Amino acid sequence: MNARHTDMEVRAHADHHASLRLWLRLLSATTRIEDTIRQRLREQFGITLPRFDLMAQLEREAQGLSMGELSRRMMVTGGNVTSIVDQLEKEQLVQRQPQPGDRRAYAVHLTPAGREAFAAMATAHESWVVELLSPLPAQQQEQLHQLLGTLKTGQPSPPPIHPHPE
């Protein structure tokens, strides 16, 4: 993508409120980092960011997760989760297992191949994040982390589910 189209900060002007300029800078920085990670996942692993995110949720849960729980955690609709699971299942990276007592419900698990693939992706992902945040020294990263934590705790909870296209 052209940086001119993804850099939200270009919308800000000196006469805008400082809060608006800060919001656009946060959005711009986040978008740039996310775009780089999205591109690297695609180029190096042939996977999309939503598929990586779903696998990350499953990696943390040895017993697997229901489709509904995946939808809640990823803040996407059930249809989007189903589409992502379908793709990962075709690649034999995840599998669905019926939930005891409810034939209509499934738990989704990483397969052994999925765990192996995710481990490689997660290692690369972490190194990319470290690299992309490296312009800030460790002390400034910690300070920014604390400041954003304060900002986060002052916000209302987000809506439960919104579309998140693959």
PDB file of N, CA, C and O in Angstrom, residues 33 37 40 122-138 141:
ATOM      1  N   ILE A  33       2.655  -0.444  11.414  1.00  0.00           N
ATOM      2  CA  ILE A  33       3.226  -1.665  11.998  1.00  0.00           C
ATOM      3  C   ILE A  33       2.405  -2.882  11.571  1.00  0.00           C
ATOM      4  O   ILE A  33       2.948  -3.902  11.147  1.00  0.00           O
ATOM      5  N   ILE A  37       3.603  -6.204   9.381  1.00  0.00           N
ATOM      6  CA  ILE A  37       3.451  -7.569   9.894  1.00  0.00           C
ATOM      7  C   ILE A  37       2.577  -8.389   8.956  1.00  0.00           C
ATOM      8  O   ILE A  37       2.896  -9.533   8.631  1.00  0.00           O
ATOM      9  N   ARG A  40       4.650  -9.325   5.909  1.00  0.00           N
ATOM     10  CA  ARG A  40       5.674 -10.327   6.209  1.00  0.00           C
ATOM     11  C   ARG A  40       5.064 -11.696   6.452  1.00  0.00           C
ATOM     12  O   ARG A  40       5.628 -12.715   6.038  1.00  0.00           O
ATOM     13  N   ALA A 122       5.203 -17.425  15.259  1.00  0.00           N
ATOM     14  CA  ALA A 122       5.222 -16.608  16.479  1.00  0.00           C
ATOM     15  C   ALA A 122       6.628 -16.092  16.780  1.00  0.00           C
ATOM     16  O   ALA A 122       6.795 -14.944  17.205  1.00  0.00           O
ATOM     17  N   THR A 123       7.626 -16.919  16.547  1.00  0.00           N
ATOM     18  CA  THR A 123       9.015 -16.493  16.750  1.00  0.00           C
ATOM     19  C   THR A 123       9.355 -15.340  15.811  1.00  0.00           C
ATOM     20  O   THR A 123       9.926 -14.326  16.228  1.00  0.00           O
ATOM     21  N   ALA A 124       8.991 -15.482  14.547  1.00  0.00           N
ATOM     22  CA  ALA A 124       9.243 -14.424  13.569  1.00  0.00           C
ATOM     23  C   ALA A 124       8.446 -13.171  13.929  1.00  0.00           C
ATOM     24  O   ALA A 124       8.981 -12.053  13.906  1.00  0.00           O
ATOM     25  N   HIS A 125       7.184 -13.348  14.288  1.00  0.00           N
ATOM     26  CA  HIS A 125       6.311 -12.226  14.642  1.00  0.00           C
ATOM     27  C   HIS A 125       6.913 -11.407  15.792  1.00  0.00           C
ATOM     28  O   HIS A 125       6.974 -10.177  15.731  1.00  0.00           O
ATOM     29  N   GLU A 126       7.366 -12.098  16.812  1.00  0.00           N
ATOM     30  CA  GLU A 126       7.960 -11.393  17.959  1.00  0.00           C
ATOM     31  C   GLU A 126       9.197 -10.599  17.529  1.00  0.00           C
ATOM     32  O   GLU A 126       9.376  -9.446  17.932  1.00  0.00           O
ATOM     33  N   SER A 127      10.042 -11.200  16.700  1.00  0.00           N
ATOM     34  CA  SER A 127      11.245 -10.481  16.266  1.00  0.00           C
ATOM     35  C   SER A 127      10.876  -9.264  15.410  1.00  0.00           C
ATOM     36  O   SER A 127      11.538  -8.228  15.486  1.00  0.00           O
ATOM     37  N   TRP A 128       9.814  -9.365  14.615  1.00  0.00           N
ATOM     38  CA  TRP A 128       9.381  -8.220  13.817  1.00  0.00           C
ATOM     39  C   TRP A 128       8.880  -7.092  14.708  1.00  0.00           C
ATOM     40  O   TRP A 128       9.179  -5.923  14.466  1.00  0.00           O
ATOM     41  N   VAL A 129       8.103  -7.432  15.732  1.00  0.00           N
ATOM     42  CA  VAL A 129       7.582  -6.410  16.640  1.00  0.00           C
ATOM     43  C   VAL A 129       8.745  -5.721  17.353  1.00  0.00           C
ATOM     44  O   VAL A 129       8.777  -4.490  17.457  1.00  0.00           O
ATOM     45  N   VAL A 130       9.707  -6.503  17.815  1.00  0.00           N
ATOM     46  CA  VAL A 130      10.892  -5.920  18.456  1.00  0.00           C
ATOM     47  C   VAL A 130      11.582  -4.961  17.488  1.00  0.00           C
ATOM     48  O   VAL A 130      11.934  -3.831  17.841  1.00  0.00           O
ATOM     49  N   GLU A 131      11.781  -5.404  16.263  1.00  0.00           N
ATOM     50  CA  GLU A 131      12.429  -4.572  15.243  1.00  0.00           C
ATOM     51  C   GLU A 131      11.635  -3.295  14.967  1.00  0.00           C
ATOM     52  O   GLU A 131      12.202  -2.195  14.912  1.00  0.00           O
ATOM     53  N   LEU A 132      10.322  -3.431  14.793  1.00  0.00           N
ATOM     54  CA  LEU A 132       9.493  -2.286  14.418  1.00  0.00           C
ATOM     55  C   LEU A 132       9.355  -1.264  15.543  1.00  0.00           C
ATOM     56  O   LEU A 132       9.115  -0.075  15.280  1.00  0.00           O
ATOM     57  N   LEU A 133       9.513  -1.696  16.779  1.00  0.00           N
ATOM     58  CA  LEU A 133       9.444  -0.768  17.915  1.00  0.00           C
ATOM     59  C   LEU A 133      10.827  -0.289  18.354  1.00  0.00           C
ATOM     60  O   LEU A 133      10.944   0.525  19.261  1.00  0.00           O
ATOM     61  N   SER A 134      11.870  -0.782  17.701  1.00  0.00           N
ATOM     62  CA  SER A 134      13.245  -0.451  18.104  1.00  0.00           C
ATOM     63  C   SER A 134      13.618   1.029  18.000  1.00  0.00           C
ATOM     64  O   SER A 134      14.553   1.446  18.683  1.00  0.00           O
ATOM     65  N   PRO A 135      12.930   1.854  17.206  1.00  0.00           N
ATOM     66  CA  PRO A 135      13.270   3.275  17.250  1.00  0.00           C
ATOM     67  C   PRO A 135      13.080   3.898  18.640  1.00  0.00           C
ATOM     68  O   PRO A 135      13.679   4.926  18.938  1.00  0.00           O
ATOM     69  N   LEU A 136      12.256   3.257  19.468  1.00  0.00           N
ATOM     70  CA  LEU A 136      12.081   3.722  20.846  1.00  0.00           C
ATOM     71  C   LEU A 136      12.973   2.907  21.773  1.00  0.00           C
ATOM     72  O   LEU A 136      12.873   1.681  21.795  1.00  0.00           O
ATOM     73  N   PRO A 137      13.825   3.549  22.567  1.00  0.00           N
ATOM     74  CA  PRO A 137      14.623   2.810  23.552  1.00  0.00           C
ATOM     75  C   PRO A 137      13.705   2.112  24.566  1.00  0.00           C
ATOM     76  O   PRO A 137      12.549   2.510  24.740  1.00  0.00           O
ATOM     77  N   ALA A 138      14.224   1.116  25.244  1.00  0.00           N
ATOM     78  CA  ALA A 138      13.435   0.306  26.187  1.00  0.00           C
ATOM     79  C   ALA A 138      12.713   1.175  27.214  1.00  0.00           C
ATOM     80  O   ALA A 138      11.544   0.924  27.535  1.00  0.00           O
ATOM     81  N   GLN A 141       9.754   2.752  25.592  1.00  0.00           N
ATOM     82  CA  GLN A 141       8.721   1.742  25.345  1.00  0.00           C
ATOM     83  C   GLN A 141       7.939   1.483  26.622  1.00  0.00           C
ATOM     84  O   GLN A 141       6.702   1.390  26.598  1.00  0.00           O
TER      85      GLN A 141
END
